[in-house]
Short mmCIF file of C-alpha atoms in Angstrom, two decimals:
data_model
loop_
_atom_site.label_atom_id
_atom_site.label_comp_id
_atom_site.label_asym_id
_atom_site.label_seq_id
_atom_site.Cartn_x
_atom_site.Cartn_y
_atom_site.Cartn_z
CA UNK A 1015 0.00 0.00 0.00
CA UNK A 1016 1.48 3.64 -0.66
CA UNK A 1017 -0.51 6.56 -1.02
CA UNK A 1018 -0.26 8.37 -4.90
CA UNK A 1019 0.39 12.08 -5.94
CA UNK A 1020 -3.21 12.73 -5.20
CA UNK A 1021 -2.71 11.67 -1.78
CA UNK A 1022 -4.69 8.85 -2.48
CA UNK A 1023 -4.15 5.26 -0.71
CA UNK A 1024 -4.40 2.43 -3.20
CA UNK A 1025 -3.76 -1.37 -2.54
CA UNK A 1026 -3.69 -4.27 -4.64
CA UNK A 1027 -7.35 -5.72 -3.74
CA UNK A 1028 -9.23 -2.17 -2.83
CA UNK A 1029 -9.84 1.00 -4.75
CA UNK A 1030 -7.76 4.34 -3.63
CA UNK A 1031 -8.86 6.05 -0.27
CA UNK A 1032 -7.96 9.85 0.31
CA UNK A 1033 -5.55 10.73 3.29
CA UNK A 1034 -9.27 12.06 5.06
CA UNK A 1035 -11.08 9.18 4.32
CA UNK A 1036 -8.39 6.55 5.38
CA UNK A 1037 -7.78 8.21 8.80
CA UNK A 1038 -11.45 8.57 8.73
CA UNK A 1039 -11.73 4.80 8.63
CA UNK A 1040 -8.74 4.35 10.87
CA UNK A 1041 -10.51 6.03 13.59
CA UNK A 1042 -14.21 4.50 12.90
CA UNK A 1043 -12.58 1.11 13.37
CA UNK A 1044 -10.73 1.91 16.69
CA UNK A 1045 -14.15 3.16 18.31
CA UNK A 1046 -16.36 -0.12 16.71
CA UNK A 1047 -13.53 -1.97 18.12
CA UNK A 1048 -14.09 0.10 21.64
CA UNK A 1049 -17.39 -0.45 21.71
CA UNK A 1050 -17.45 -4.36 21.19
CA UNK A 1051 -14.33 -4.54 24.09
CA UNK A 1052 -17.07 -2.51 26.26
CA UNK A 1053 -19.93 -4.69 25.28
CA UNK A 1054 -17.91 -7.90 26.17
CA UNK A 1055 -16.68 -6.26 29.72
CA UNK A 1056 -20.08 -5.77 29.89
CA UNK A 1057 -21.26 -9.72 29.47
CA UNK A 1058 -18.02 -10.65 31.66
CA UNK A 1059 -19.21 -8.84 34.57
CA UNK A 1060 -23.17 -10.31 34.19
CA UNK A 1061 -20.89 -13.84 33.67
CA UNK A 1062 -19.64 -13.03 36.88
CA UNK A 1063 -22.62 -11.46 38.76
CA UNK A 1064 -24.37 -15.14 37.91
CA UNK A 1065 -21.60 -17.12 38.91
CA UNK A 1066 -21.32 -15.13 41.98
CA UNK A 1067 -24.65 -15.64 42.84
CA UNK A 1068 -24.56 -19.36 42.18
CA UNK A 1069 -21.48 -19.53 44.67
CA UNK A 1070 -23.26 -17.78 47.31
CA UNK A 1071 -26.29 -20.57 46.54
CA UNK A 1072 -23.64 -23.00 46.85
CA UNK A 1073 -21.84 -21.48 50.26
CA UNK A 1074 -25.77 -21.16 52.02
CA UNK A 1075 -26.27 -24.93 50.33
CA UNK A 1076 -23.56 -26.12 52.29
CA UNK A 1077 -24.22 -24.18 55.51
CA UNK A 1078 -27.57 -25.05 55.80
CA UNK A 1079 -27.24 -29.18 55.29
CA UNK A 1080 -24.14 -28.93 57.74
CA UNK A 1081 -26.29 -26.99 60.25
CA UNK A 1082 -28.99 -29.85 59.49
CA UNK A 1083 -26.56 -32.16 59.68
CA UNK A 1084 -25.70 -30.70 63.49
CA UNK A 1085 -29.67 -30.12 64.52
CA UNK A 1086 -30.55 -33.80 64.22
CA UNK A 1087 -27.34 -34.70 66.00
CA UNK A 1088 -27.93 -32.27 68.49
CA UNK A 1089 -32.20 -33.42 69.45
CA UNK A 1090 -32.72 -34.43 72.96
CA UNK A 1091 -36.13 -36.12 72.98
CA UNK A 1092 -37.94 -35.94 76.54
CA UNK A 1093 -40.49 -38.52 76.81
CA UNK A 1094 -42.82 -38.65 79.31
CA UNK A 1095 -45.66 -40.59 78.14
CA UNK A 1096 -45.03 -42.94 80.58
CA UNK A 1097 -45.45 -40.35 83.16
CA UNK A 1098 -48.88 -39.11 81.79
CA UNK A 1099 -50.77 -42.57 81.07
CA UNK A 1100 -50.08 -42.60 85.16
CA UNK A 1101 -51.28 -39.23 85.48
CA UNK A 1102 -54.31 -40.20 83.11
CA UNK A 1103 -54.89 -43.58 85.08
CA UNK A 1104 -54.78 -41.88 88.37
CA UNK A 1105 -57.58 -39.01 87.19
CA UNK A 1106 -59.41 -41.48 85.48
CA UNK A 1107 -59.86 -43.28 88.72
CA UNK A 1108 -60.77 -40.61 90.58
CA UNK A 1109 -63.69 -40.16 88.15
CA UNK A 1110 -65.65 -43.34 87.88
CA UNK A 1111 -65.06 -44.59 91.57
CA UNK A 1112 -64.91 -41.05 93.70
CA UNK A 1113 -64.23 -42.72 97.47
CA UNK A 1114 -63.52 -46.07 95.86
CA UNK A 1115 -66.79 -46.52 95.09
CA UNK A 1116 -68.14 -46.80 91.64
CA UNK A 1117 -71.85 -46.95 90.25
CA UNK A 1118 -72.46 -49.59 87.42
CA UNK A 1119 -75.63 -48.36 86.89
CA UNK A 1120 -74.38 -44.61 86.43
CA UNK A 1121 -72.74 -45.32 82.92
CA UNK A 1122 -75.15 -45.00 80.02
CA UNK A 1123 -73.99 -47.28 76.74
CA UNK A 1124 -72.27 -43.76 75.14
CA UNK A 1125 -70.24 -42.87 78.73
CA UNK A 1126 -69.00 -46.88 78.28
CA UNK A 1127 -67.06 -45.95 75.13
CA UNK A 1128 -66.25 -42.17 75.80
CA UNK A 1129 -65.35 -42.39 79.10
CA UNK A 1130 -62.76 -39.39 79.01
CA UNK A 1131 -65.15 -37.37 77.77
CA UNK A 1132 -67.79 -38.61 80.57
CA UNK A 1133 -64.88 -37.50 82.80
CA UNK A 1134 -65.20 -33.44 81.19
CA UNK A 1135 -61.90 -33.83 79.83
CA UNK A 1136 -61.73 -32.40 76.55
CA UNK A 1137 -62.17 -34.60 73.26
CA UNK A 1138 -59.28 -31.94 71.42
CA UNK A 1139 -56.65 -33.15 74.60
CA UNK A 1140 -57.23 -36.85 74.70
CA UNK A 1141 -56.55 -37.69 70.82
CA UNK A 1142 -53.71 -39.51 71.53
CA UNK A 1143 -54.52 -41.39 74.28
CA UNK A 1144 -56.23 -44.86 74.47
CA UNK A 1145 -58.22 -45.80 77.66
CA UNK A 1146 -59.18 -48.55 78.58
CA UNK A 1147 -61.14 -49.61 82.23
CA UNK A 1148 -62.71 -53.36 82.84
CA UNK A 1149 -64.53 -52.91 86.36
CA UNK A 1150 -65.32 -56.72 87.50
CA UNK A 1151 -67.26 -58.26 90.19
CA UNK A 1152 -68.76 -61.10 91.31
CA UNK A 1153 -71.81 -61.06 89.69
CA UNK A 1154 -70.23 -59.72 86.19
CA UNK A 1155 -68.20 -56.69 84.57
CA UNK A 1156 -68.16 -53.67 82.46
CA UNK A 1157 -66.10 -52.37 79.77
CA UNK A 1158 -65.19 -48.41 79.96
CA UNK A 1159 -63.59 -46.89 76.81
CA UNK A 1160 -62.15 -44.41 74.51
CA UNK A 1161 -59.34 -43.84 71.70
CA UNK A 1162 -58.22 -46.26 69.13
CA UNK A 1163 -57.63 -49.58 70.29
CA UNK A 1164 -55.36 -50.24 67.48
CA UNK A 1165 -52.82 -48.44 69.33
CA UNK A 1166 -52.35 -51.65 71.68
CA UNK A 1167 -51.87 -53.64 69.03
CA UNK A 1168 -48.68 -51.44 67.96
CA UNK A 1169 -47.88 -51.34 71.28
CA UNK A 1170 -47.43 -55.15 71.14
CA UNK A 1171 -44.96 -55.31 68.29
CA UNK A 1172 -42.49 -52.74 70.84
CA UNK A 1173 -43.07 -55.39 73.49
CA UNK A 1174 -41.96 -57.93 72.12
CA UNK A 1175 -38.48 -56.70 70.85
CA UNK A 1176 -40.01 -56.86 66.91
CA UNK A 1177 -39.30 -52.72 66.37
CA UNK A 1178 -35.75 -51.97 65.44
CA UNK A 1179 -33.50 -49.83 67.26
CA UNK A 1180 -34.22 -46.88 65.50
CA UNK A 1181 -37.70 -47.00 65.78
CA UNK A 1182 -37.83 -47.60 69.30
CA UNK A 1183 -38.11 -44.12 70.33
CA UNK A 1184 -41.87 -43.95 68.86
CA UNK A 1185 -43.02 -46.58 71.18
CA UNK A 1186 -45.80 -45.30 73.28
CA UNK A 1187 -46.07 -44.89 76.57
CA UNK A 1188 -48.36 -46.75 78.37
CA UNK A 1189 -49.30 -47.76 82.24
CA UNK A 1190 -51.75 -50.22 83.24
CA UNK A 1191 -53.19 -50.87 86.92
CA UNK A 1192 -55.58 -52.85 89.27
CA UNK A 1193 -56.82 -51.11 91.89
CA UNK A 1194 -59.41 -52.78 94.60
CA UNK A 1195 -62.99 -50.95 94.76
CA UNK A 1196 -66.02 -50.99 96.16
CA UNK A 1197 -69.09 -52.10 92.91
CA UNK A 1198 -72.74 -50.94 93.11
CA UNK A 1199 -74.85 -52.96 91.00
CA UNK A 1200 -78.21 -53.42 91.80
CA UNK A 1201 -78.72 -51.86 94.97
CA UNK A 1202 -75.73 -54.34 96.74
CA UNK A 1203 -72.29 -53.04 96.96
CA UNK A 1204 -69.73 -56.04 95.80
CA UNK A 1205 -66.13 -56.31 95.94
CA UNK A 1206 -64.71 -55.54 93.00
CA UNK A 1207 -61.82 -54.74 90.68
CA UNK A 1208 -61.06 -51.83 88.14
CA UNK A 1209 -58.07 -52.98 85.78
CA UNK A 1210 -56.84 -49.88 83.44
CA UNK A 1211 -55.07 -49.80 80.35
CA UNK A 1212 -53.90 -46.41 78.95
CA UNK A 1213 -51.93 -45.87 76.22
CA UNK A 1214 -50.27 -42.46 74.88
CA UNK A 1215 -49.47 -42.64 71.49
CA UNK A 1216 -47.58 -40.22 70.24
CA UNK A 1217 -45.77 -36.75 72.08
CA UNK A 1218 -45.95 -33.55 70.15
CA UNK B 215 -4.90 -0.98 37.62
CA UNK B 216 -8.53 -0.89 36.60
CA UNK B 217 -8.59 -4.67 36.10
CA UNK B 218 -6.94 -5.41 39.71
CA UNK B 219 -9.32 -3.13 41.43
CA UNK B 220 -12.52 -4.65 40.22
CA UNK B 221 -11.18 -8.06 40.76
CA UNK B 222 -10.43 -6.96 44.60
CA UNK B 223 -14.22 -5.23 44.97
CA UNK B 224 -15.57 -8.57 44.02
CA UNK B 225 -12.96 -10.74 46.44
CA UNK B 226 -13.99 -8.18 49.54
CA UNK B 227 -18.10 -8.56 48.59
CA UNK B 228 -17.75 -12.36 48.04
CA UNK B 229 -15.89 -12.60 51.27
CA UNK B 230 -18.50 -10.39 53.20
CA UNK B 231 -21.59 -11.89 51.81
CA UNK B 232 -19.75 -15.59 52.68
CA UNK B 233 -19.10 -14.35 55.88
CA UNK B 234 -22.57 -13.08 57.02
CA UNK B 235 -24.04 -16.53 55.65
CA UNK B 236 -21.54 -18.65 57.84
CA UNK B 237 -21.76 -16.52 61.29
CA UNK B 238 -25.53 -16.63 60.38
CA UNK B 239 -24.76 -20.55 60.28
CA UNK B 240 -22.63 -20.60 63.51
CA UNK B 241 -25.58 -18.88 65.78
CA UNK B 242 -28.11 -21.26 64.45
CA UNK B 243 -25.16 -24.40 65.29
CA UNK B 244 -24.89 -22.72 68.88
CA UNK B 245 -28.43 -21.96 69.39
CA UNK B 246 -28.84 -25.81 69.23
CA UNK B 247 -24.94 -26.77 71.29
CA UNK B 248 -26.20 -24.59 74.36
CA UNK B 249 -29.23 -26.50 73.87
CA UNK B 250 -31.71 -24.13 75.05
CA UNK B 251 -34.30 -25.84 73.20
CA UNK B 252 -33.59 -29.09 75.58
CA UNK B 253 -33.93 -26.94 78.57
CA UNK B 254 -36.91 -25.57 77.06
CA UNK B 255 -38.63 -29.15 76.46
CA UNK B 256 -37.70 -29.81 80.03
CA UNK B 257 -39.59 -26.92 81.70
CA UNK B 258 -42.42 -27.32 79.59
CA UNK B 259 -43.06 -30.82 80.12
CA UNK B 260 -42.23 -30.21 84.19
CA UNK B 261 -45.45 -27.67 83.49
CA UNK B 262 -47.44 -29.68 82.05
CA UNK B 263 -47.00 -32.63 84.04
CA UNK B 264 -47.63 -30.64 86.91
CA UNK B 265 -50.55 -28.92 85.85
CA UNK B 266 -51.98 -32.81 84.57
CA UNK B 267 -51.14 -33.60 88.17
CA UNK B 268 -53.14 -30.53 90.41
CA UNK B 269 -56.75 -30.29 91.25
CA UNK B 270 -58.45 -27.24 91.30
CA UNK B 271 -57.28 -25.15 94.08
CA UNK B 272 -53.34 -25.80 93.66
CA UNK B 273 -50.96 -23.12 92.26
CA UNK B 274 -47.42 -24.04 92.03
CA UNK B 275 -44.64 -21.37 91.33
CA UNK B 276 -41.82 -21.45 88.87
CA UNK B 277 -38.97 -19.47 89.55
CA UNK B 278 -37.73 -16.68 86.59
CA UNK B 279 -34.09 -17.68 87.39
CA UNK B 280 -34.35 -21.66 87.03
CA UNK B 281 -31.87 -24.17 87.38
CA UNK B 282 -32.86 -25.11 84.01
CA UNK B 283 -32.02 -21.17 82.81
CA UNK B 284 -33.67 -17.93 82.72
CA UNK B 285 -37.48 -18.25 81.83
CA UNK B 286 -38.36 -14.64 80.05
CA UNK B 287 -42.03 -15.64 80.21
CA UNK B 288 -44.76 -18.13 80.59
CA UNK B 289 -47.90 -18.66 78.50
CA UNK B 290 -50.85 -20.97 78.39
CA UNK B 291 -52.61 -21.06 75.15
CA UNK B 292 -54.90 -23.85 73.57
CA UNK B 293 -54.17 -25.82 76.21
CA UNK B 294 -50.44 -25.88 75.71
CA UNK B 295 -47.78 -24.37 77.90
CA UNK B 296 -45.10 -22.14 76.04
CA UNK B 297 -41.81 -21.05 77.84
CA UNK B 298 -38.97 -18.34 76.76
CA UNK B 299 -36.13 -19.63 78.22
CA UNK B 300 -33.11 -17.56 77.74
CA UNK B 301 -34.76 -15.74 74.49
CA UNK B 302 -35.51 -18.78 73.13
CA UNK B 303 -39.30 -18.26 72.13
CA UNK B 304 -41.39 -21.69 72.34
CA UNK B 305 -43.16 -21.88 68.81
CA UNK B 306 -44.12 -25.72 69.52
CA UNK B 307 -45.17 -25.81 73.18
CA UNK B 308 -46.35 -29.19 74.96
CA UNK B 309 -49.98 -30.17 75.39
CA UNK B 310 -51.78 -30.84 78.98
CA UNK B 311 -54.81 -32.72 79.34
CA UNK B 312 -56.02 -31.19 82.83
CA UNK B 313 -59.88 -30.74 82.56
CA UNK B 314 -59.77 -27.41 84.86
CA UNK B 315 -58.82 -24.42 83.89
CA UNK B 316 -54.85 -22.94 83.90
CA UNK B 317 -54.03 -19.30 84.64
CA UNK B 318 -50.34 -17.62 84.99
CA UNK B 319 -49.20 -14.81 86.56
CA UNK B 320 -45.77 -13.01 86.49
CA UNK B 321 -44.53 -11.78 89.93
CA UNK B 322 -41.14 -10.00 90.06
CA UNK B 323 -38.67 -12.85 90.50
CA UNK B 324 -41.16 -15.83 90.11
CA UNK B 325 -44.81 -17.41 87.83
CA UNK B 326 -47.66 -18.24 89.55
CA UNK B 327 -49.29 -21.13 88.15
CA UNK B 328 -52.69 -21.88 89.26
CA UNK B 329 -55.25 -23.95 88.54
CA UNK B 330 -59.04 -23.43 88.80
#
């Protein structure tokens, strides 16, 4: 390339350019090529605003499964179900056979399967329990309920050493009982029994 | 220049915003190694054993600066008992099955808990 008299620039594949119109081009190909460095520093730094945010994903990722990780580790689980089916038993007691006394006659057939909530305890509190109360005497005996006698049955498979370890800690807690009391039936008062069963199932 | 400053501005916010997340991480690990929330569990199921276990007439009082830690406050609600212990706020809280009715009432250095 090598510019003429006329001040022209001529090449062997391109037409002649003036002096202007070469610097001209010179200096609209420096800018195009300013604008497309600017336009990929632009891209680079959304590259890197997405891959920063996909760290910081990955940094609370990890945090969060280690501090899982430490939370399960960490659980202390209280039970006392064991302690309330006593408690239960005890006020259950108290209610059918105030003074060790108890009435056969005083249970209708819908107290004999709700017999917490003959009791005035409230149906909402006793969902996970399961009574059960068989008051015998001489001359016969009585069957006082309520709950899901199912839950005895599950009971079962803990008692006899069929639940592995693991599960071990969702065995329910349970208390059972025979106290000596004094029956009414028919007018007489009999020496009786009162055998309870009552079962928690599960603690919230 | 340019190039080495704008790589350090990202280094500093990466290493902030990392930094907030993991000390945001290490309270929530030693919220659950002081295990408040056991202490918690324990004073709330003393509560609500006790409360299974009183006829109407008994009140029972729990002192503010337990054994167990410091109790910030009592409630009974839905027939649950919820204790603060040592800002730990109960969200759970642990049923009783009492058939009377439970009241509490904050004294200076003590709760009153009675039951009616």
């Amino acid at each position: 390339m090598k510019f003429d008299k006329k001040g022209q620039l001529c090449g062997q594949n391109f037409s002649c350019f003036s002096r202007d119109s070469s610097l001209k081009r010179s200096e609209f190909s420096r800018s195009s090529l300013l604008l497309f460095s600017s336009s990929l520093k632009k891209k680079g730094a959304m590259g890197e605003g997405v891959l920063m945010v996909y760290r910081l994903l990955l940094v609370s990722f990890i945090a969060f499964v280690i501090l899982g990780i430490s939370s399960v580790f960490y659980v202390q689980y209280i039970d006392v179900r064991d302690v309330e089916a006593k408690i239960l038993t005890r006020n259950v007691v108290e209610c059918i056979s105030p003074n060790g006394t108890i009435d056969i006659n005083s249970f209708s057939e819908e107290d004999k399967s709700n017999i917490l909530s003959y009791c005035g305890f409230d149906e909402s509190e006793v969902e996970r329990f399961y009574v059960e109360i068989e008051v015998t005497d001489p001359k016969g005996s009585i069957k006082l309920s309520q709950g899901d006698s199912g839950a005895l049955w599950v009971l079962s498979i803990f008692k006899n050493n069929r639940a592995v370890e693991g599960l071990k800690k969702y065995e329910s807690g349970y208390y059972n009982e025979t106290y000596p009391v004094a029956v009414i039936r028919e007018g007489d008062t009999l020496k009786g029994i009162i055998k309870t069963k009552v079962l928690v199932k599960d603690e919230l | 220049m340019e190039k080495h400053a704008e790589m350090l501005n990202q280094i500093i916010v990466h290493l902030v915003l990392i930094g907030i997340i993991f000390s945001l991480f290490l309270f929530a690990t030693a919220g659950k190694i002081n295990s408040r929330g056991v202490r918690q569990q324990v004073i709330e199921k003393e509560i609500a054993l006790l409360i299974d276990s009183a006829v109407p007439g008994m009140s029972f009082s729990v002192d503010r600066n337990n054994f167990d830690g410091i109790i910030q406050d009592i409630k009974i609600d839905e027939g649950k008992v919820f204790v603060t212990v040592a800002g730990l706020p109960s969200v759970r809280g642990y049923p009783y099955f009492s058939k009377y009715s439970v009241k509490v009432s904050a004294e200076d250095d003590k709760f009153i808990v009675s039951v009616k």
